[in-house]
Amino acid sequence: MRIESSRRLRGPNRYVARPVQVTRVLLDGLTGRESSDYPGFTDRLLAAFPGLAEHHCAFGEPGGFVKRLVGGTYFGHTAEHVAIELSQRIGRQVNFGRTEGTGVPGEYDVVTECPLDEPPGSRLAEALLSLAIAGVLAALRGEPVQIDDELAQLHRTYEREKSGPSTTAIADAARDRGIPVERVGELSLLRLGYGRHRRLVWAALTDQTSAIGVDIASDKELTRRLLDEAGVPVPRGGAAASLAEALDLFAELGPPVVVKPRQGRQGMHVFLGVDTPDALRAAYEAATAGGDDAVVERELTGRDYRVLTVGGQVVAAAERVAAHVVGDGATDVAGLIARANEDPRRGVGHARALTRLTVDDVARTLLLRQGLDVDAVPADGQVVRLRENANLSTGGTSVDVTDLVHSSVADLCRRVAAIVGLDIAGLDLRLPSIAAPLPPTGVATGGGVIEVNAAPGLRMHLDPSDGTARDVGAAVVEALYPAGSPSRIPIVAITGTNGKTTVARLTAHLLDGAGLRVGVTTTDGIAIGGRLVQRADATGPRSARVVLSDPTVDAAVLETARGGLLRQGLGYDWSDVGVITNLTGDHLGQDGIESVEDLVALKCLVGERVREGGAVVLNADDARSRGLAAYPDGRFAKREIIWCSLDARNPLIRRHWDTGGRAYLLADGWLVELADRRWIPLLAVHELGGGFGGAARHLVANALAATAAARVLGVATARVAERLRSFTDDPADNPGRGMLLRLGGTDVLVDYAHNPAAIRAVGDLVERIWGTSRAVAAVTLPGDRRDDLLRESAREIGVRFDRVVLYEDSDRRGRSPGEVPALLHDELIATSPSAQCTVVRTVDEAVPAALAMARPGDVVLLLYEKIEPVLSLLHTLGAEAVPDPHVSFPLIGASV
């Protein structure tokens, strides 16, 4: 049993709404074998991983997985559960797992949940599964399961990768408010919200934090001086660029003094109680070792407090207690420290609520001043100080005192945060008591402000050593998004088999007409505000995130294709409108999608992830789409269903309208809205831009779906009609979809049709306008389609065209040279033996060959794979865009 490959699905996916890792596992010699085939295996496995006894599996109760082991289960499934158990052991809380066969004997996809904010590039899930496989194989062989060292290494990796307490608190608070959250890479940077409501948070820094305020707070002497000039009580002192200056300040201030780096942070190299010139020299050398100036201040008496202000309000306060241990009369200092570090709240750095105690030169010096060393045994109850400063980052603890803060202290803290210019500030105070009123003046002996911190740590307030925890993450989120303020932009997600790109472009065109700056993703790229910013197949989650993270975007229209859904999940959490254009066979046999039913289940995810109260737009003329609304699991429950149809007599439309539902259809030559039991004509179909006077029925269907989406988002009917008329006024509106050009006396119709349903639709358009006897087809089809789908496409071509040029795309997608054109040729001739069919190599050869077959007044239907080389070739040959032909076609439609 071994791992072949692995991929991360970051967004909602076909398994769950949370991130998962999908790992392809090959069973090799264990193919077809089950756990029950190996006597003693289950007992050995449970001895190594006793937590498996609590796994529910499909039984829904503890012990369910053990029943599966005893009864017999495949080894991919066994490894899945062991991987989840190992994840729990290292504190990585996940529960969901699933193992699916790929259709190849001995090949399985093992799906395991990942924490929400785990870095997308993390290899932990795969590493845990690999370790699980090693454990399972050892148990199979009857060998000791020895994985402790490897698991410890993975534990360290997890602690390093996971979000710190501050970041986690803010992310959790945002999600509680329904605000989208995404962690950026391995950083503590969070993106909150979408589009124009996007905000950035980096630990306790936000995109509203003043850069000047941060610089002021980072300069301890500048902060002290600025506050002193504002009448804020601060210790007397100054900056020293040399030892001589430090000694002069010491002589002026008198002992004891505090010595610290001017640009210091996290309590590093801060020395309190400096009371002799020799002590000052040592402190100065340590504080300036990094090349910085030192600050020498008179040490204030009193207790150490940290007050957190957010958005100009005091939201939490804690008394900080310096790192220490308490003797028991029997254990030496080293043992007392080791015992304290057994507290699960202590970790390295800021990963846990508390930081591990360490013995370094600062601690050893302080121990000597107390007459101790690490081997000494303190008396019972003796407090042994390891630090004089009370920072949590140096091992200190905290006691919540939020409810004790005197109003005068709170007022001082609000003033200080405003003076420095910080939206989030951690103020370090030394006072006799935070519950007592401040002295009337800033006399140093009365206590005061000793530091102001930008990006203050939140963990002392989130999980104090004693007292009430404070939800300061919620306070940060509230400052960014006051109650009632939006965090999202309207999102339209579009999927289906055919028409996705045109519906996306047309929906964006309608929303743009309503004054919105639209970000749209399609197979051709990403466009923002009508300008293409990235040319690529942009139908996956990465492209969606580009749009949703852009603070200039007012609305998003996201073409959502099969590949992105399978390989990475969705690029958003919830949409407002989900459009499913139609559901027919395409891409079958790829990535585990073997049947149309598999494809339907996958693409339904777009409808399922419409928010409650949003709308799902469905095609009433498509049999599979009609079946979606009647699913027994109510997958679209609490969403509005909107139907679209080209058939005004469709009985589903009648029933839906009779019950107060909304629909969009073609009737009596008009695009019509049925809403609130009213019949509202929107546009005569012959006026539809790009609709070929109504002859392009598939483009009319696309317009109905786009209209439905725009109307859900509040675009007025008059504006919808206006924008429908103007669509394709600019060739850039819908390049490569029903695009008509003229080359000499021959029309050239360029279209992306690449599956049987699409070829049938564009073939119908050709027949309505030109008649197939006046048509030539130049065709390429993608090589990654299954042979049966390619043959079906060839038959569709063969029954409609008697003059055909076949060519091969530059990207053969794994096929051998000439393989696809040969397959299409054989099937086409079998379908239409009298057809004139020519095979050439490239599009550069195909277009001239098709034009040579054409007679005056004919049309060449040019199907392509990549639009840029096709348009470049046609431009070189002298082709010019032409407006829609004004044709007279008897449109079918009647009153409901």
PDB file of C-alpha atoms in Angstrom, residues 334-525:
ATOM      1  CA  ALA A 334      15.082  22.978  36.796  1.00  0.00           C
ATOM      2  CA  GLY A 335      12.451  20.462  37.889  1.00  0.00           C
ATOM      3  CA  LEU A 336       9.975  23.183  38.819  1.00  0.00           C
ATOM      4  CA  ILE A 337      10.410  24.730  35.365  1.00  0.00           C
ATOM      5  CA  ALA A 338       9.950  21.356  33.661  1.00  0.00           C
ATOM      6  CA  ARG A 339       6.785  20.772  35.682  1.00  0.00           C
ATOM      7  CA  ALA A 340       5.398  24.187  34.724  1.00  0.00           C
ATOM      8  CA  ASN A 341       6.097  23.469  31.055  1.00  0.00           C
ATOM      9  CA  GLU A 342       3.927  20.354  31.253  1.00  0.00           C
ATOM     10  CA  ASP A 343       0.938  22.712  31.285  1.00  0.00           C
ATOM     11  CA  PRO A 344      -0.697  22.056  27.875  1.00  0.00           C
ATOM     12  CA  ARG A 345      -1.354  25.773  27.561  1.00  0.00           C
ATOM     13  CA  ARG A 346       2.388  26.419  27.249  1.00  0.00           C
ATOM     14  CA  GLY A 347       4.098  26.195  23.875  1.00  0.00           C
ATOM     15  CA  VAL A 348       6.921  27.633  21.817  1.00  0.00           C
ATOM     16  CA  GLY A 349       6.478  31.230  20.730  1.00  0.00           C
ATOM     17  CA  HIS A 350       2.899  32.442  20.434  1.00  0.00           C
ATOM     18  CA  ALA A 351       1.272  29.192  19.325  1.00  0.00           C
ATOM     19  CA  ARG A 352      -0.353  28.550  22.710  1.00  0.00           C
ATOM     20  CA  ALA A 353      -2.014  30.643  25.409  1.00  0.00           C
ATOM     21  CA  LEU A 354       1.247  30.688  27.383  1.00  0.00           C
ATOM     22  CA  THR A 355       4.909  30.524  26.406  1.00  0.00           C
ATOM     23  CA  ARG A 356       7.246  27.839  27.719  1.00  0.00           C
ATOM     24  CA  LEU A 357       9.617  28.866  30.510  1.00  0.00           C
ATOM     25  CA  THR A 358      13.260  28.903  29.525  1.00  0.00           C
ATOM     26  CA  VAL A 359      16.542  29.281  31.354  1.00  0.00           C
ATOM     27  CA  ASP A 360      18.773  31.722  29.513  1.00  0.00           C
ATOM     28  CA  ASP A 361      21.379  34.254  30.545  1.00  0.00           C
ATOM     29  CA  VAL A 362      18.694  36.675  31.758  1.00  0.00           C
ATOM     30  CA  ALA A 363      17.095  33.993  33.940  1.00  0.00           C
ATOM     31  CA  ARG A 364      20.453  32.787  35.294  1.00  0.00           C
ATOM     32  CA  THR A 365      21.438  36.337  36.226  1.00  0.00           C
ATOM     33  CA  LEU A 366      18.171  36.851  38.037  1.00  0.00           C
ATOM     34  CA  LEU A 367      18.507  33.516  39.819  1.00  0.00           C
ATOM     35  CA  LEU A 368      21.964  34.548  41.056  1.00  0.00           C
ATOM     36  CA  ARG A 369      20.511  37.781  42.424  1.00  0.00           C
ATOM     37  CA  GLN A 370      18.125  35.586  44.436  1.00  0.00           C
ATOM     38  CA  GLY A 371      20.975  33.385  45.622  1.00  0.00           C
ATOM     39  CA  LEU A 372      19.895  30.442  43.468  1.00  0.00           C
ATOM     40  CA  ASP A 373      20.792  28.437  40.401  1.00  0.00           C
ATOM     41  CA  VAL A 374      18.914  25.773  38.398  1.00  0.00           C
ATOM     42  CA  ASP A 375      20.107  23.016  40.758  1.00  0.00           C
ATOM     43  CA  ALA A 376      18.963  24.786  43.920  1.00  0.00           C
ATOM     44  CA  VAL A 377      15.911  23.534  45.805  1.00  0.00           C
ATOM     45  CA  PRO A 378      13.724  26.485  46.873  1.00  0.00           C
ATOM     46  CA  ALA A 379      11.811  26.354  50.111  1.00  0.00           C
ATOM     47  CA  ASP A 380       8.165  25.366  50.124  1.00  0.00           C
ATOM     48  CA  GLY A 381       6.141  28.354  48.917  1.00  0.00           C
ATOM     49  CA  GLN A 382       9.207  30.382  47.864  1.00  0.00           C
ATOM     50  CA  VAL A 383       8.571  32.411  44.710  1.00  0.00           C
ATOM     51  CA  VAL A 384      11.483  32.090  42.294  1.00  0.00           C
ATOM     52  CA  ARG A 385      11.515  34.833  39.660  1.00  0.00           C
ATOM     53  CA  LEU A 386      12.746  33.943  36.149  1.00  0.00           C
ATOM     54  CA  ARG A 387      11.998  37.313  34.611  1.00  0.00           C
ATOM     55  CA  GLU A 388      11.407  40.793  35.919  1.00  0.00           C
ATOM     56  CA  ASN A 389       9.364  41.983  32.966  1.00  0.00           C
ATOM     57  CA  ALA A 390       5.873  40.518  32.797  1.00  0.00           C
ATOM     58  CA  ASN A 391       5.531  39.843  29.053  1.00  0.00           C
ATOM     59  CA  LEU A 392       3.716  36.656  28.125  1.00  0.00           C
ATOM     60  CA  SER A 393       6.307  36.091  25.402  1.00  0.00           C
ATOM     61  CA  THR A 394       8.933  35.582  28.122  1.00  0.00           C
ATOM     62  CA  GLY A 395       6.811  33.111  30.082  1.00  0.00           C
ATOM     63  CA  GLY A 396       4.588  35.450  32.088  1.00  0.00           C
ATOM     64  CA  THR A 397       0.986  34.761  33.064  1.00  0.00           C
ATOM     65  CA  SER A 398      -2.090  36.963  33.175  1.00  0.00           C
ATOM     66  CA  VAL A 399      -5.103  37.666  35.363  1.00  0.00           C
ATOM     67  CA  ASP A 400      -8.157  39.268  33.803  1.00  0.00           C
ATOM     68  CA  VAL A 401      -9.048  42.601  35.455  1.00  0.00           C
ATOM     69  CA  THR A 402     -11.321  44.053  32.776  1.00  0.00           C
ATOM     70  CA  ASP A 403     -14.209  44.595  35.161  1.00  0.00           C
ATOM     71  CA  LEU A 404     -11.955  46.419  37.625  1.00  0.00           C
ATOM     72  CA  VAL A 405     -10.659  49.153  35.313  1.00  0.00           C
ATOM     73  CA  HIS A 406     -11.381  52.570  36.803  1.00  0.00           C
ATOM     74  CA  SER A 407     -13.079  55.043  34.505  1.00  0.00           C
ATOM     75  CA  SER A 408     -10.135  57.446  34.746  1.00  0.00           C
ATOM     76  CA  VAL A 409      -7.752  54.681  33.654  1.00  0.00           C
ATOM     77  CA  ALA A 410     -10.040  53.752  30.765  1.00  0.00           C
ATOM     78  CA  ASP A 411     -10.193  57.392  29.703  1.00  0.00           C
ATOM     79  CA  LEU A 412      -6.406  57.646  29.811  1.00  0.00           C
ATOM     80  CA  CYS A 413      -6.045  54.529  27.650  1.00  0.00           C
ATOM     81  CA  ARG A 414      -8.474  55.840  25.035  1.00  0.00           C
ATOM     82  CA  ARG A 415      -6.535  59.113  24.917  1.00  0.00           C
ATOM     83  CA  VAL A 416      -3.181  57.378  24.545  1.00  0.00           C
ATOM     84  CA  ALA A 417      -4.365  55.173  21.661  1.00  0.00           C
ATOM     85  CA  ALA A 418      -5.695  58.265  19.883  1.00  0.00           C
ATOM     86  CA  ILE A 419      -2.513  60.275  20.506  1.00  0.00           C
ATOM     87  CA  VAL A 420      -0.300  57.557  19.063  1.00  0.00           C
ATOM     88  CA  GLY A 421      -2.810  56.897  16.258  1.00  0.00           C
ATOM     89  CA  LEU A 422      -3.588  53.191  16.622  1.00  0.00           C
ATOM     90  CA  ASP A 423      -6.935  51.522  15.951  1.00  0.00           C
ATOM     91  CA  ILE A 424      -5.765  48.535  18.023  1.00  0.00           C
ATOM     92  CA  ALA A 425      -3.308  49.198  20.821  1.00  0.00           C
ATOM     93  CA  GLY A 426      -1.898  47.333  23.781  1.00  0.00           C
ATOM     94  CA  LEU A 427      -1.020  49.756  26.546  1.00  0.00           C
ATOM     95  CA  ASP A 428       1.400  48.699  29.250  1.00  0.00           C
ATOM     96  CA  LEU A 429       0.720  50.449  32.548  1.00  0.00           C
ATOM     97  CA  ARG A 430       2.353  50.285  35.929  1.00  0.00           C
ATOM     98  CA  LEU A 431      -0.071  51.384  38.627  1.00  0.00           C
ATOM     99  CA  PRO A 432      -0.673  50.760  42.318  1.00  0.00           C
ATOM    100  CA  SER A 433      -4.086  49.431  41.295  1.00  0.00           C
ATOM    101  CA  ILE A 434      -5.986  49.583  38.034  1.00  0.00           C
ATOM    102  CA  ALA A 435      -9.179  49.851  40.068  1.00  0.00           C
ATOM    103  CA  ALA A 436      -8.101  53.118  41.720  1.00  0.00           C
ATOM    104  CA  PRO A 437      -8.448  56.606  40.230  1.00  0.00           C
ATOM    105  CA  LEU A 438      -5.381  58.012  38.542  1.00  0.00           C
ATOM    106  CA  PRO A 439      -3.400  60.671  40.397  1.00  0.00           C
ATOM    107  CA  PRO A 440      -4.279  64.189  39.266  1.00  0.00           C
ATOM    108  CA  THR A 441      -0.860  64.724  37.679  1.00  0.00           C
ATOM    109  CA  GLY A 442       1.644  62.679  35.750  1.00  0.00           C
ATOM    110  CA  VAL A 443       4.103  62.407  38.611  1.00  0.00           C
ATOM    111  CA  ALA A 444       6.257  59.345  38.001  1.00  0.00           C
ATOM    112  CA  THR A 445       5.761  57.919  41.462  1.00  0.00           C
ATOM    113  CA  GLY A 446       2.017  57.791  40.861  1.00  0.00           C
ATOM    114  CA  GLY A 447       2.302  55.251  38.071  1.00  0.00           C
ATOM    115  CA  GLY A 448       1.718  55.712  34.388  1.00  0.00           C
ATOM    116  CA  VAL A 449       2.051  54.415  30.849  1.00  0.00           C
ATOM    117  CA  ILE A 450       5.313  52.602  30.233  1.00  0.00           C
ATOM    118  CA  GLU A 451       4.781  51.403  26.636  1.00  0.00           C
ATOM    119  CA  VAL A 452       2.305  51.422  23.746  1.00  0.00           C
ATOM    120  CA  ASN A 453       2.265  48.372  21.491  1.00  0.00           C
ATOM    121  CA  ALA A 454       1.052  48.054  17.921  1.00  0.00           C
ATOM    122  CA  ALA A 455      -0.124  44.550  16.901  1.00  0.00           C
ATOM    123  CA  PRO A 456      -0.543  43.555  20.564  1.00  0.00           C
ATOM    124  CA  GLY A 457      -0.909  39.891  21.415  1.00  0.00           C
ATOM    125  CA  LEU A 458      -4.472  38.921  22.287  1.00  0.00           C
ATOM    126  CA  ARG A 459      -3.853  35.618  23.991  1.00  0.00           C
ATOM    127  CA  MET A 460      -3.620  36.972  27.551  1.00  0.00           C
ATOM    128  CA  HIS A 461      -7.194  38.190  27.159  1.00  0.00           C
ATOM    129  CA  LEU A 462      -8.478  35.172  25.233  1.00  0.00           C
ATOM    130  CA  ASP A 463      -7.183  32.639  27.749  1.00  0.00           C
ATOM    131  CA  PRO A 464      -6.025  34.315  30.967  1.00  0.00           C
ATOM    132  CA  SER A 465      -4.324  32.212  33.596  1.00  0.00           C
ATOM    133  CA  ASP A 466      -7.036  33.383  35.975  1.00  0.00           C
ATOM    134  CA  GLY A 467     -10.290  35.244  35.499  1.00  0.00           C
ATOM    135  CA  THR A 468     -12.786  35.693  32.692  1.00  0.00           C
ATOM    136  CA  ALA A 469     -11.797  35.142  29.061  1.00  0.00           C
ATOM    137  CA  ARG A 470     -12.627  38.069  26.794  1.00  0.00           C
ATOM    138  CA  ASP A 471     -13.739  37.701  23.185  1.00  0.00           C
ATOM    139  CA  VAL A 472     -11.361  40.331  21.879  1.00  0.00           C
ATOM    140  CA  GLY A 473     -11.379  38.762  18.421  1.00  0.00           C
ATOM    141  CA  ALA A 474     -15.018  39.773  18.139  1.00  0.00           C
ATOM    142  CA  ALA A 475     -14.088  43.315  19.132  1.00  0.00           C
ATOM    143  CA  VAL A 476     -11.562  43.505  16.290  1.00  0.00           C
ATOM    144  CA  VAL A 477     -14.127  42.201  13.800  1.00  0.00           C
ATOM    145  CA  GLU A 478     -16.748  44.626  15.120  1.00  0.00           C
ATOM    146  CA  ALA A 479     -14.352  47.527  14.562  1.00  0.00           C
ATOM    147  CA  LEU A 480     -13.828  46.427  10.959  1.00  0.00           C
ATOM    148  CA  TYR A 481     -17.472  45.583  10.318  1.00  0.00           C
ATOM    149  CA  PRO A 482     -19.773  47.543  12.639  1.00  0.00           C
ATOM    150  CA  ALA A 483     -23.146  45.919  13.197  1.00  0.00           C
ATOM    151  CA  GLY A 484     -25.219  46.010  10.044  1.00  0.00           C
ATOM    152  CA  SER A 485     -22.340  46.783   7.682  1.00  0.00           C
ATOM    153  CA  PRO A 486     -21.884  44.420   4.708  1.00  0.00           C
ATOM    154  CA  SER A 487     -18.969  42.073   4.255  1.00  0.00           C
ATOM    155  CA  ARG A 488     -20.000  40.512   0.952  1.00  0.00           C
ATOM    156  CA  ILE A 489     -20.671  41.481  -2.634  1.00  0.00           C
ATOM    157  CA  PRO A 490     -23.281  39.880  -4.895  1.00  0.00           C
ATOM    158  CA  ILE A 491     -21.967  36.635  -6.401  1.00  0.00           C
ATOM    159  CA  VAL A 492     -23.413  34.793  -9.396  1.00  0.00           C
ATOM    160  CA  ALA A 493     -21.927  31.332  -9.971  1.00  0.00           C
ATOM    161  CA  ILE A 494     -22.600  29.631 -13.306  1.00  0.00           C
ATOM    162  CA  THR A 495     -22.139  25.985 -14.186  1.00  0.00           C
ATOM    163  CA  GLY A 496     -23.592  23.395 -16.528  1.00  0.00           C
ATOM    164  CA  THR A 497     -22.409  21.646 -19.674  1.00  0.00           C
ATOM    165  CA  ASN A 498     -22.898  24.306 -22.340  1.00  0.00           C
ATOM    166  CA  GLY A 499     -23.420  28.062 -22.404  1.00  0.00           C
ATOM    167  CA  LYS A 500     -21.523  28.867 -19.202  1.00  0.00           C
ATOM    168  CA  THR A 501     -19.161  31.392 -20.742  1.00  0.00           C
ATOM    169  CA  THR A 502     -21.850  33.276 -22.653  1.00  0.00           C
ATOM    170  CA  VAL A 503     -24.153  33.376 -19.623  1.00  0.00           C
ATOM    171  CA  ALA A 504     -21.269  34.692 -17.500  1.00  0.00           C
ATOM    172  CA  ARG A 505     -20.340  37.376 -20.015  1.00  0.00           C
ATOM    173  CA  LEU A 506     -23.932  38.421 -20.535  1.00  0.00           C
ATOM    174  CA  THR A 507     -24.667  38.518 -16.781  1.00  0.00           C
ATOM    175  CA  ALA A 508     -21.603  40.721 -16.258  1.00  0.00           C
ATOM    176  CA  HIS A 509     -22.803  42.941 -19.130  1.00  0.00           C
ATOM    177  CA  LEU A 510     -26.197  43.367 -17.450  1.00  0.00           C
ATOM    178  CA  LEU A 511     -24.701  44.141 -14.034  1.00  0.00           C
ATOM    179  CA  ASP A 512     -22.224  46.565 -15.561  1.00  0.00           C
ATOM    180  CA  GLY A 513     -25.183  48.397 -17.059  1.00  0.00           C
ATOM    181  CA  ALA A 514     -26.556  48.834 -13.544  1.00  0.00           C
ATOM    182  CA  GLY A 515     -23.445  50.785 -12.562  1.00  0.00           C
ATOM    183  CA  LEU A 516     -21.587  47.968 -10.857  1.00  0.00           C
ATOM    184  CA  ARG A 517     -17.896  47.284 -11.322  1.00  0.00           C
ATOM    185  CA  VAL A 518     -17.970  43.596 -12.141  1.00  0.00           C
ATOM    186  CA  GLY A 519     -15.309  40.948 -11.819  1.00  0.00           C
ATOM    187  CA  VAL A 520     -15.959  38.006 -14.125  1.00  0.00           C
ATOM    188  CA  THR A 521     -14.156  34.705 -14.657  1.00  0.00           C
ATOM    189  CA  THR A 522     -14.581  32.600 -17.798  1.00  0.00           C
ATOM    190  CA  THR A 523     -12.690  30.107 -19.920  1.00  0.00           C
ATOM    191  CA  ASP A 524     -10.996  33.061 -21.599  1.00  0.00           C
ATOM    192  CA  GLY A 525      -9.691  34.760 -18.472  1.00  0.00           C
TER     193      GLY A 525
END
